[in-house]
Short mmCIF file of N, CA and C and ligand atoms in Angstrom, two decimals:
data_model
loop_
_atom_site.label_atom_id
_atom_site.label_comp_id
_atom_site.label_asym_id
_atom_site.label_seq_id
_atom_site.Cartn_x
_atom_site.Cartn_y
_atom_site.Cartn_z
N UNK A 30 -209.01 -144.75 -79.44
CA UNK A 30 -208.47 -143.91 -78.37
C UNK A 30 -207.88 -142.64 -78.96
N UNK A 31 -207.93 -141.56 -78.19
CA UNK A 31 -207.41 -140.28 -78.67
C UNK A 31 -206.00 -140.07 -78.15
N UNK A 32 -205.14 -139.59 -79.05
CA UNK A 32 -203.74 -139.34 -78.66
C UNK A 32 -203.38 -137.90 -78.99
N UNK A 33 -202.31 -137.42 -78.37
CA UNK A 33 -201.79 -136.10 -78.73
C UNK A 33 -200.66 -136.32 -79.73
N UNK A 34 -200.72 -135.57 -80.82
CA UNK A 34 -199.68 -135.71 -81.85
C UNK A 34 -198.93 -134.39 -81.96
N UNK A 35 -197.59 -134.48 -81.95
CA UNK A 35 -196.79 -133.25 -82.04
C UNK A 35 -195.45 -133.54 -82.71
N UNK A 36 -194.84 -132.44 -83.20
CA UNK A 36 -193.50 -132.53 -83.81
C UNK A 36 -192.48 -132.86 -82.72
N UNK A 37 -191.59 -133.78 -83.02
CA UNK A 37 -190.52 -134.12 -82.06
C UNK A 37 -189.49 -132.99 -82.07
N UNK A 38 -189.09 -132.54 -80.87
CA UNK A 38 -188.05 -131.50 -80.80
C UNK A 38 -186.71 -132.10 -81.19
N UNK A 39 -185.81 -131.24 -81.73
CA UNK A 39 -184.51 -131.75 -82.19
C UNK A 39 -183.68 -132.37 -81.06
N UNK A 40 -183.87 -131.88 -79.82
CA UNK A 40 -183.06 -132.40 -78.71
C UNK A 40 -183.63 -133.70 -78.12
N UNK A 41 -184.83 -134.10 -78.57
CA UNK A 41 -185.45 -135.32 -78.02
C UNK A 41 -184.96 -136.56 -78.77
N UNK A 42 -184.88 -137.69 -78.07
CA UNK A 42 -184.44 -138.91 -78.77
C UNK A 42 -185.49 -139.37 -79.79
N UNK A 43 -185.00 -139.90 -80.88
CA UNK A 43 -185.87 -140.44 -81.93
C UNK A 43 -186.42 -141.79 -81.44
N UNK A 44 -187.72 -142.06 -81.60
CA UNK A 44 -188.28 -143.35 -81.14
C UNK A 44 -187.92 -144.49 -82.10
N UNK A 45 -186.65 -144.90 -82.06
CA UNK A 45 -186.11 -145.85 -83.06
C UNK A 45 -186.85 -147.19 -83.05
N UNK A 46 -187.21 -147.67 -81.84
CA UNK A 46 -187.90 -148.97 -81.78
C UNK A 46 -189.19 -148.95 -82.59
N UNK A 47 -189.94 -147.84 -82.47
CA UNK A 47 -191.19 -147.71 -83.23
C UNK A 47 -190.91 -147.60 -84.72
N UNK A 48 -189.91 -146.78 -85.06
CA UNK A 48 -189.59 -146.58 -86.48
C UNK A 48 -189.19 -147.90 -87.15
N UNK A 49 -188.52 -148.76 -86.39
CA UNK A 49 -188.07 -150.05 -86.95
C UNK A 49 -189.23 -151.02 -87.16
N UNK A 50 -190.39 -150.75 -86.54
CA UNK A 50 -191.57 -151.59 -86.79
C UNK A 50 -192.03 -151.43 -88.24
N UNK A 51 -191.90 -150.20 -88.76
CA UNK A 51 -192.36 -149.93 -90.12
C UNK A 51 -191.27 -150.15 -91.15
N UNK A 52 -190.02 -150.09 -90.71
CA UNK A 52 -188.89 -150.18 -91.64
C UNK A 52 -187.73 -150.86 -90.92
N UNK A 53 -187.45 -152.12 -91.25
CA UNK A 53 -186.44 -152.87 -90.50
C UNK A 53 -185.00 -152.43 -90.73
N UNK A 54 -184.78 -151.47 -91.63
CA UNK A 54 -183.40 -151.06 -91.89
C UNK A 54 -183.04 -149.81 -91.10
N UNK A 55 -182.24 -149.98 -90.04
CA UNK A 55 -181.83 -148.83 -89.23
C UNK A 55 -181.00 -147.86 -90.07
N UNK A 56 -180.27 -148.41 -91.04
CA UNK A 56 -179.45 -147.57 -91.92
C UNK A 56 -180.35 -146.61 -92.73
N UNK A 57 -181.43 -147.14 -93.31
CA UNK A 57 -182.32 -146.29 -94.10
C UNK A 57 -183.09 -145.30 -93.21
N UNK A 58 -183.53 -145.79 -92.03
CA UNK A 58 -184.28 -144.91 -91.10
C UNK A 58 -183.40 -143.74 -90.69
N UNK A 59 -182.16 -144.03 -90.30
CA UNK A 59 -181.24 -142.98 -89.85
C UNK A 59 -181.00 -141.98 -90.97
N UNK A 60 -180.95 -142.47 -92.18
CA UNK A 60 -180.72 -141.60 -93.33
C UNK A 60 -181.88 -140.63 -93.55
N UNK A 61 -183.13 -141.12 -93.55
CA UNK A 61 -184.22 -140.19 -93.85
C UNK A 61 -184.70 -139.39 -92.66
N UNK A 62 -184.42 -139.87 -91.46
CA UNK A 62 -184.88 -139.14 -90.27
C UNK A 62 -184.18 -137.77 -90.19
N UNK A 63 -182.94 -137.70 -90.67
CA UNK A 63 -182.20 -136.44 -90.64
C UNK A 63 -182.72 -135.43 -91.65
N UNK A 64 -183.31 -135.95 -92.74
CA UNK A 64 -183.78 -135.06 -93.80
C UNK A 64 -185.27 -134.72 -93.66
N UNK A 65 -185.96 -135.44 -92.74
CA UNK A 65 -187.40 -135.26 -92.62
C UNK A 65 -187.79 -134.68 -91.28
N UNK A 66 -189.11 -134.64 -91.05
CA UNK A 66 -189.65 -134.17 -89.78
C UNK A 66 -190.36 -135.34 -89.12
N UNK A 67 -190.05 -135.56 -87.85
CA UNK A 67 -190.59 -136.69 -87.12
C UNK A 67 -191.69 -136.20 -86.17
N UNK A 68 -192.85 -136.83 -86.23
CA UNK A 68 -193.97 -136.49 -85.35
C UNK A 68 -194.26 -137.69 -84.45
N UNK A 69 -194.68 -137.40 -83.21
CA UNK A 69 -194.96 -138.51 -82.29
C UNK A 69 -196.38 -138.41 -81.74
N UNK A 70 -196.95 -139.57 -81.43
CA UNK A 70 -198.25 -139.64 -80.76
C UNK A 70 -198.00 -140.07 -79.32
N UNK A 71 -198.60 -139.35 -78.40
CA UNK A 71 -198.38 -139.65 -76.97
C UNK A 71 -199.71 -139.89 -76.26
N UNK A 72 -199.63 -140.75 -75.26
CA UNK A 72 -200.74 -140.89 -74.32
C UNK A 72 -200.14 -141.09 -72.94
N UNK A 73 -200.63 -140.37 -71.98
CA UNK A 73 -200.14 -140.45 -70.60
C UNK A 73 -198.62 -140.35 -70.54
N UNK A 74 -198.05 -139.48 -71.36
CA UNK A 74 -196.61 -139.24 -71.33
C UNK A 74 -195.76 -140.27 -72.06
N UNK A 75 -196.40 -141.31 -72.60
CA UNK A 75 -195.63 -142.34 -73.31
C UNK A 75 -195.77 -142.15 -74.82
N UNK A 76 -194.66 -142.36 -75.54
CA UNK A 76 -194.70 -142.26 -77.01
C UNK A 76 -195.18 -143.60 -77.56
N UNK A 77 -196.33 -143.60 -78.24
CA UNK A 77 -196.89 -144.87 -78.72
C UNK A 77 -197.05 -144.91 -80.24
N UNK A 78 -196.73 -143.79 -80.89
CA UNK A 78 -196.85 -143.78 -82.34
C UNK A 78 -195.89 -142.77 -82.95
N UNK A 79 -195.64 -142.94 -84.24
CA UNK A 79 -194.69 -142.05 -84.91
C UNK A 79 -195.03 -141.96 -86.40
N UNK A 80 -194.70 -140.82 -86.99
CA UNK A 80 -194.65 -140.76 -88.46
C UNK A 80 -193.59 -139.76 -88.87
N UNK A 81 -193.13 -139.90 -90.11
CA UNK A 81 -192.07 -139.03 -90.62
C UNK A 81 -192.49 -138.47 -91.97
N UNK A 82 -192.38 -137.15 -92.11
CA UNK A 82 -192.66 -136.48 -93.39
C UNK A 82 -191.33 -136.06 -94.00
N UNK A 83 -191.13 -136.47 -95.27
CA UNK A 83 -189.87 -136.20 -95.95
C UNK A 83 -190.13 -135.46 -97.26
N UNK A 84 -189.63 -134.20 -97.39
CA UNK A 84 -189.78 -133.51 -98.67
C UNK A 84 -188.98 -134.27 -99.74
N UNK A 85 -189.60 -134.55 -100.90
CA UNK A 85 -188.91 -135.34 -101.92
C UNK A 85 -188.66 -134.52 -103.18
N UNK A 86 -189.73 -133.94 -103.75
CA UNK A 86 -189.59 -133.09 -104.93
C UNK A 86 -190.25 -131.76 -104.59
N UNK A 87 -190.07 -130.73 -105.44
CA UNK A 87 -190.76 -129.47 -105.17
C UNK A 87 -192.27 -129.73 -105.05
N UNK A 88 -192.88 -129.22 -104.00
CA UNK A 88 -194.34 -129.35 -103.78
C UNK A 88 -194.79 -130.75 -103.35
N UNK A 89 -193.87 -131.69 -103.22
CA UNK A 89 -194.26 -133.06 -102.85
C UNK A 89 -193.56 -133.49 -101.56
N UNK A 90 -194.35 -134.12 -100.69
CA UNK A 90 -193.78 -134.64 -99.45
C UNK A 90 -194.19 -136.10 -99.35
N UNK A 91 -193.32 -136.91 -98.76
CA UNK A 91 -193.64 -138.34 -98.63
C UNK A 91 -193.76 -138.73 -97.15
N UNK A 92 -194.81 -139.48 -96.87
CA UNK A 92 -194.96 -140.09 -95.55
C UNK A 92 -194.11 -141.36 -95.59
N UNK A 93 -192.94 -141.33 -94.95
CA UNK A 93 -192.00 -142.44 -95.15
C UNK A 93 -192.02 -143.48 -94.03
N UNK A 94 -192.65 -143.17 -92.92
CA UNK A 94 -192.68 -144.16 -91.84
C UNK A 94 -193.88 -143.84 -90.97
N UNK A 95 -194.74 -144.81 -90.76
CA UNK A 95 -195.83 -144.63 -89.79
C UNK A 95 -195.92 -145.92 -88.98
N UNK A 96 -195.89 -145.78 -87.67
CA UNK A 96 -195.90 -146.97 -86.82
C UNK A 96 -196.58 -146.68 -85.49
N UNK A 97 -197.25 -147.73 -84.99
CA UNK A 97 -197.94 -147.66 -83.70
C UNK A 97 -197.43 -148.82 -82.85
N UNK A 98 -197.15 -148.55 -81.59
CA UNK A 98 -196.72 -149.58 -80.64
C UNK A 98 -197.70 -150.77 -80.72
N UNK A 99 -197.14 -151.98 -80.75
CA UNK A 99 -197.98 -153.16 -81.00
C UNK A 99 -199.16 -153.27 -80.05
N UNK A 100 -198.96 -152.90 -78.76
CA UNK A 100 -200.06 -153.05 -77.80
C UNK A 100 -201.16 -152.00 -77.99
N UNK A 101 -200.91 -151.01 -78.84
CA UNK A 101 -201.94 -149.97 -79.11
C UNK A 101 -202.48 -150.06 -80.53
N UNK A 102 -202.07 -151.06 -81.29
CA UNK A 102 -202.56 -151.17 -82.67
C UNK A 102 -204.04 -151.57 -82.69
N UNK A 103 -204.72 -151.19 -83.76
CA UNK A 103 -206.12 -151.55 -83.93
C UNK A 103 -207.09 -150.71 -83.11
N UNK A 104 -206.61 -149.57 -82.60
CA UNK A 104 -207.46 -148.70 -81.79
C UNK A 104 -207.65 -147.32 -82.43
N UNK A 105 -207.30 -147.21 -83.70
CA UNK A 105 -207.52 -145.94 -84.40
C UNK A 105 -206.37 -144.97 -84.35
N UNK A 106 -205.26 -145.35 -83.74
CA UNK A 106 -204.12 -144.43 -83.63
C UNK A 106 -203.45 -144.23 -84.99
N UNK A 107 -203.29 -145.32 -85.74
CA UNK A 107 -202.66 -145.22 -87.06
C UNK A 107 -203.44 -144.27 -87.96
N UNK A 108 -204.77 -144.38 -87.91
CA UNK A 108 -205.60 -143.51 -88.75
C UNK A 108 -205.43 -142.05 -88.33
N UNK A 109 -205.36 -141.80 -87.01
CA UNK A 109 -205.14 -140.42 -86.55
C UNK A 109 -203.79 -139.89 -87.03
N UNK A 110 -202.77 -140.75 -87.02
CA UNK A 110 -201.43 -140.33 -87.47
C UNK A 110 -201.45 -139.98 -88.96
N UNK A 111 -202.07 -140.83 -89.78
CA UNK A 111 -202.08 -140.59 -91.22
C UNK A 111 -202.91 -139.33 -91.53
N UNK A 112 -204.06 -139.18 -90.85
CA UNK A 112 -204.88 -137.97 -91.07
C UNK A 112 -204.11 -136.71 -90.66
N UNK A 113 -203.36 -136.82 -89.57
CA UNK A 113 -202.55 -135.69 -89.09
C UNK A 113 -201.47 -135.35 -90.12
N UNK A 114 -200.84 -136.38 -90.68
CA UNK A 114 -199.78 -136.18 -91.67
C UNK A 114 -200.33 -135.46 -92.91
N UNK A 115 -201.52 -135.86 -93.34
CA UNK A 115 -202.15 -135.23 -94.52
C UNK A 115 -202.43 -133.76 -94.22
N UNK A 116 -203.00 -133.47 -93.06
CA UNK A 116 -203.33 -132.09 -92.68
C UNK A 116 -202.06 -131.25 -92.53
N UNK A 117 -201.05 -131.84 -91.95
CA UNK A 117 -199.77 -131.15 -91.74
C UNK A 117 -199.14 -130.79 -93.10
N UNK A 118 -199.17 -131.73 -94.04
CA UNK A 118 -198.61 -131.49 -95.38
C UNK A 118 -199.39 -130.36 -96.06
N UNK A 119 -200.71 -130.38 -95.91
CA UNK A 119 -201.56 -129.33 -96.49
C UNK A 119 -201.20 -127.98 -95.87
N UNK A 120 -201.11 -127.94 -94.54
CA UNK A 120 -200.79 -126.69 -93.84
C UNK A 120 -199.43 -126.13 -94.26
N UNK A 121 -198.50 -127.05 -94.58
CA UNK A 121 -197.16 -126.61 -94.97
C UNK A 121 -197.09 -126.20 -96.45
N UNK A 122 -198.21 -126.29 -97.15
CA UNK A 122 -198.29 -125.78 -98.51
C UNK A 122 -197.90 -126.76 -99.61
N UNK A 123 -197.75 -128.04 -99.28
CA UNK A 123 -197.44 -129.02 -100.32
C UNK A 123 -198.65 -129.26 -101.21
N UNK A 124 -198.41 -129.63 -102.46
CA UNK A 124 -199.50 -129.91 -103.40
C UNK A 124 -199.87 -131.40 -103.40
N UNK A 125 -198.89 -132.23 -103.04
CA UNK A 125 -199.09 -133.68 -103.12
C UNK A 125 -198.42 -134.37 -101.93
N UNK A 126 -199.11 -135.37 -101.40
CA UNK A 126 -198.48 -136.24 -100.39
C UNK A 126 -198.46 -137.66 -100.95
N UNK A 127 -197.34 -138.34 -100.77
CA UNK A 127 -197.19 -139.71 -101.27
C UNK A 127 -196.87 -140.65 -100.11
N UNK A 128 -197.13 -141.92 -100.33
CA UNK A 128 -196.74 -142.94 -99.37
C UNK A 128 -196.56 -144.25 -100.13
N UNK A 129 -195.68 -145.09 -99.65
CA UNK A 129 -195.47 -146.39 -100.30
C UNK A 129 -195.50 -147.48 -99.26
N UNK A 130 -195.98 -148.66 -99.66
CA UNK A 130 -195.97 -149.78 -98.73
C UNK A 130 -195.73 -151.07 -99.50
N UNK A 131 -195.28 -152.09 -98.81
CA UNK A 131 -194.96 -153.35 -99.47
C UNK A 131 -196.19 -154.05 -100.01
N UNK A 132 -195.98 -154.93 -100.96
CA UNK A 132 -197.07 -155.71 -101.58
C UNK A 132 -197.84 -156.54 -100.55
N UNK A 133 -197.24 -156.75 -99.38
CA UNK A 133 -197.85 -157.56 -98.32
C UNK A 133 -198.70 -156.74 -97.36
N UNK A 134 -198.71 -155.42 -97.50
CA UNK A 134 -199.33 -154.55 -96.50
C UNK A 134 -200.84 -154.41 -96.67
N UNK A 135 -201.57 -155.52 -96.43
CA UNK A 135 -203.01 -155.52 -96.70
C UNK A 135 -203.75 -154.51 -95.82
N UNK A 136 -203.38 -154.44 -94.53
CA UNK A 136 -203.99 -153.46 -93.63
C UNK A 136 -203.64 -152.04 -94.04
N UNK A 137 -202.40 -151.84 -94.45
CA UNK A 137 -201.96 -150.50 -94.87
C UNK A 137 -202.71 -150.04 -96.13
N UNK A 138 -202.99 -150.99 -97.05
CA UNK A 138 -203.76 -150.62 -98.25
C UNK A 138 -205.10 -149.99 -97.83
N UNK A 139 -205.75 -150.62 -96.82
CA UNK A 139 -207.05 -150.12 -96.34
C UNK A 139 -206.86 -148.77 -95.65
N UNK A 140 -205.87 -148.71 -94.76
CA UNK A 140 -205.64 -147.48 -93.99
C UNK A 140 -205.41 -146.27 -94.90
N UNK A 141 -204.51 -146.41 -95.88
CA UNK A 141 -204.18 -145.25 -96.71
C UNK A 141 -205.38 -144.83 -97.57
N UNK A 142 -206.12 -145.82 -98.08
CA UNK A 142 -207.29 -145.45 -98.90
C UNK A 142 -208.37 -144.80 -98.05
N UNK A 143 -208.53 -145.26 -96.80
CA UNK A 143 -209.52 -144.64 -95.90
C UNK A 143 -209.12 -143.20 -95.57
N UNK A 144 -207.84 -142.88 -95.72
CA UNK A 144 -207.35 -141.52 -95.45
C UNK A 144 -207.20 -140.71 -96.73
N UNK A 145 -207.79 -141.17 -97.84
CA UNK A 145 -207.86 -140.35 -99.05
C UNK A 145 -206.80 -140.61 -100.10
N UNK A 146 -205.92 -141.59 -99.89
CA UNK A 146 -204.88 -141.89 -100.89
C UNK A 146 -205.44 -142.79 -101.98
N UNK A 147 -204.86 -142.67 -103.18
CA UNK A 147 -205.17 -143.57 -104.30
C UNK A 147 -203.88 -144.26 -104.75
N UNK A 148 -204.01 -145.50 -105.21
CA UNK A 148 -202.84 -146.21 -105.75
C UNK A 148 -202.41 -145.57 -107.07
N UNK A 149 -201.11 -145.42 -107.26
CA UNK A 149 -200.65 -144.83 -108.52
C UNK A 149 -199.69 -145.71 -109.32
N UNK A 150 -198.86 -146.47 -108.64
CA UNK A 150 -197.89 -147.28 -109.39
C UNK A 150 -197.27 -148.35 -108.49
N UNK A 151 -196.50 -149.20 -109.12
CA UNK A 151 -195.79 -150.24 -108.37
C UNK A 151 -194.31 -150.16 -108.72
N UNK A 152 -193.49 -150.06 -107.69
CA UNK A 152 -192.04 -150.04 -107.88
C UNK A 152 -191.56 -151.49 -107.68
N UNK A 153 -191.44 -152.20 -108.83
CA UNK A 153 -191.12 -153.63 -108.78
C UNK A 153 -189.75 -153.86 -108.15
N UNK A 154 -189.67 -154.86 -107.27
CA UNK A 154 -188.41 -155.29 -106.66
C UNK A 154 -187.77 -154.26 -105.73
N UNK A 155 -188.50 -153.21 -105.36
CA UNK A 155 -187.92 -152.17 -104.50
C UNK A 155 -187.26 -152.78 -103.26
N UNK A 156 -187.96 -153.70 -102.59
CA UNK A 156 -187.44 -154.24 -101.33
C UNK A 156 -186.30 -155.23 -101.56
N UNK A 157 -186.25 -155.81 -102.74
CA UNK A 157 -185.14 -156.71 -103.06
C UNK A 157 -183.89 -155.89 -103.34
N UNK A 158 -184.09 -154.70 -103.92
CA UNK A 158 -182.94 -153.83 -104.25
C UNK A 158 -182.38 -153.13 -103.03
N UNK A 159 -183.27 -152.74 -102.06
CA UNK A 159 -182.82 -151.86 -100.98
C UNK A 159 -182.59 -152.53 -99.63
N UNK A 160 -183.01 -153.78 -99.48
CA UNK A 160 -182.86 -154.46 -98.18
C UNK A 160 -182.05 -155.73 -98.38
N UNK A 161 -181.06 -155.90 -97.47
CA UNK A 161 -180.17 -157.05 -97.61
C UNK A 161 -180.86 -158.37 -97.25
N UNK A 162 -181.72 -158.33 -96.17
CA UNK A 162 -182.39 -159.55 -95.70
C UNK A 162 -183.80 -159.64 -96.31
N UNK A 163 -184.26 -160.85 -96.61
CA UNK A 163 -185.66 -160.98 -97.06
C UNK A 163 -186.62 -160.59 -95.91
N UNK A 164 -187.73 -159.93 -96.24
CA UNK A 164 -188.72 -159.50 -95.24
C UNK A 164 -190.03 -160.21 -95.56
N UNK A 165 -190.71 -160.67 -94.50
CA UNK A 165 -192.01 -161.33 -94.68
C UNK A 165 -193.06 -160.63 -93.83
N UNK A 166 -194.28 -160.54 -94.36
CA UNK A 166 -195.40 -159.94 -93.63
C UNK A 166 -196.66 -160.61 -94.15
N UNK A 167 -197.58 -160.95 -93.25
CA UNK A 167 -198.83 -161.62 -93.63
C UNK A 167 -198.57 -162.87 -94.48
N UNK A 168 -197.45 -163.56 -94.20
CA UNK A 168 -197.14 -164.77 -94.95
C UNK A 168 -196.70 -164.53 -96.39
N UNK A 169 -196.36 -163.30 -96.71
CA UNK A 169 -195.93 -162.95 -98.07
C UNK A 169 -194.54 -162.35 -98.02
N UNK A 170 -193.71 -162.62 -99.02
CA UNK A 170 -192.43 -161.93 -99.08
C UNK A 170 -192.66 -160.51 -99.60
N UNK A 171 -192.02 -159.56 -98.93
CA UNK A 171 -192.15 -158.15 -99.33
C UNK A 171 -191.15 -157.90 -100.45
N UNK A 172 -191.66 -157.68 -101.66
CA UNK A 172 -190.78 -157.49 -102.81
C UNK A 172 -191.02 -156.15 -103.51
N UNK A 173 -192.30 -155.86 -103.79
CA UNK A 173 -192.63 -154.67 -104.58
C UNK A 173 -193.21 -153.58 -103.69
N UNK A 174 -192.96 -152.32 -104.04
CA UNK A 174 -193.57 -151.22 -103.29
C UNK A 174 -194.78 -150.69 -104.05
N UNK A 175 -195.92 -150.67 -103.37
CA UNK A 175 -197.13 -150.08 -103.96
C UNK A 175 -197.15 -148.61 -103.56
N UNK A 176 -197.21 -147.75 -104.58
CA UNK A 176 -197.14 -146.31 -104.34
C UNK A 176 -198.55 -145.70 -104.32
N UNK A 177 -198.79 -144.84 -103.34
CA UNK A 177 -200.07 -144.14 -103.19
C UNK A 177 -199.80 -142.64 -103.20
N UNK A 178 -200.82 -141.88 -103.64
CA UNK A 178 -200.65 -140.43 -103.66
C UNK A 178 -201.98 -139.73 -103.40
N UNK A 179 -201.91 -138.50 -102.95
CA UNK A 179 -203.12 -137.71 -102.67
C UNK A 179 -202.84 -136.24 -102.99
N UNK A 180 -203.72 -135.63 -103.79
CA UNK A 180 -203.60 -134.19 -104.04
C UNK A 180 -204.15 -133.44 -102.84
N UNK A 181 -203.45 -132.38 -102.45
CA UNK A 181 -203.85 -131.67 -101.22
C UNK A 181 -204.64 -130.41 -101.52
C1 COA B 24 -200.04 -149.94 -89.99
C2 COA B 24 -200.27 -149.35 -88.59
C3 COA B 24 -199.56 -148.02 -88.49
C4 COA B 24 -201.79 -149.12 -88.43
O1 COA B 24 -202.02 -148.53 -87.16
P1 COA B 24 -203.26 -148.96 -86.24
O2 COA B 24 -203.32 -148.01 -85.11
O3 COA B 24 -203.16 -150.40 -85.95
O4 COA B 24 -204.46 -148.72 -87.28
P2 COA B 24 -205.94 -148.22 -86.96
O5 COA B 24 -206.44 -148.88 -85.71
O6 COA B 24 -205.97 -146.74 -87.00
O7 COA B 24 -206.74 -148.83 -88.22
C5 COA B 24 -206.53 -148.33 -89.51
C6 COA B 24 -207.74 -148.53 -90.42
O8 COA B 24 -207.42 -149.56 -91.36
C7 COA B 24 -208.42 -150.56 -91.30
N1 COA B 24 -207.84 -151.87 -91.58
C8 COA B 24 -206.72 -152.39 -91.06
N2 COA B 24 -206.52 -153.63 -91.58
C9 COA B 24 -207.55 -153.84 -92.44
C10 COA B 24 -207.88 -154.92 -93.31
N3 COA B 24 -207.12 -156.01 -93.41
N4 COA B 24 -208.99 -154.78 -94.06
C11 COA B 24 -209.78 -153.69 -93.99
N5 COA B 24 -209.49 -152.63 -93.18
C12 COA B 24 -208.39 -152.72 -92.43
C13 COA B 24 -208.98 -150.47 -89.92
O9 COA B 24 -210.26 -151.04 -89.84
C14 COA B 24 -208.99 -148.97 -89.71
O10 COA B 24 -210.06 -148.33 -90.37
P3 COA B 24 -211.40 -147.86 -89.57
O11 COA B 24 -210.94 -146.87 -88.56
O12 COA B 24 -212.24 -147.26 -90.63
O13 COA B 24 -211.96 -149.10 -88.97
C15 COA B 24 -199.83 -150.34 -87.48
O14 COA B 24 -200.47 -151.57 -87.63
C16 COA B 24 -198.34 -150.56 -87.42
O15 COA B 24 -197.62 -149.81 -86.76
N6 COA B 24 -197.83 -151.61 -88.10
C17 COA B 24 -196.40 -151.91 -88.09
C18 COA B 24 -195.63 -150.87 -88.84
C19 COA B 24 -196.05 -150.75 -90.29
O16 COA B 24 -196.22 -151.73 -90.98
N7 COA B 24 -196.23 -149.49 -90.75
C20 COA B 24 -196.62 -149.18 -92.12
C21 COA B 24 -195.43 -149.04 -92.99
S1 COA B 24 -195.93 -148.75 -94.67
#
């Protein structure tokens, strides 16, 4: 399905429920949402997807949160969001875009590689260090962050 993707205006509410699908820590989400740019995907006036671009180092931006409403998953919206994020980073003049996902993110591994990312490293124990509660996905405990990157 085709969606409209646009930058969220500063006066609009942040789609926190969607953001929490990708990152269960409201504390961390609130922290990076203020430093980054939030984009939303809409269909028929409803917000069904989100992503956040966060400048991290000179010339580098990180895709820190991408999420699609559960009832719209598996319809190509996530791929449109990631492709949009890559194009947006390129348009803004960044040299590199990065993204990280948990060791359990089997679907995300496919999605990011289909959008041109390559695996670069593993941040061991990232989720054990930064999240108070254990997180599970696909029957696996989320412990390590797999880092992906793409030259623009
Ligand atoms: C991850 C997420 C954003 C993907 O969005 P989506 O709209 O469901 O994804 P899409 O329908 O665009 O599919 C993405 C692509 O990955 C592929 N894919 C997904 N799971 C796959 C798997 N296990 N093996 C192979 N390919 C897979 C799909 O086939 C599709 O590629 P295609 O278009 O070439 O067929 C969505 O599932 C979500 O919001 N999950 C919860 C939040 C989350 O975990 N976010 C990521 C944080 S790192």
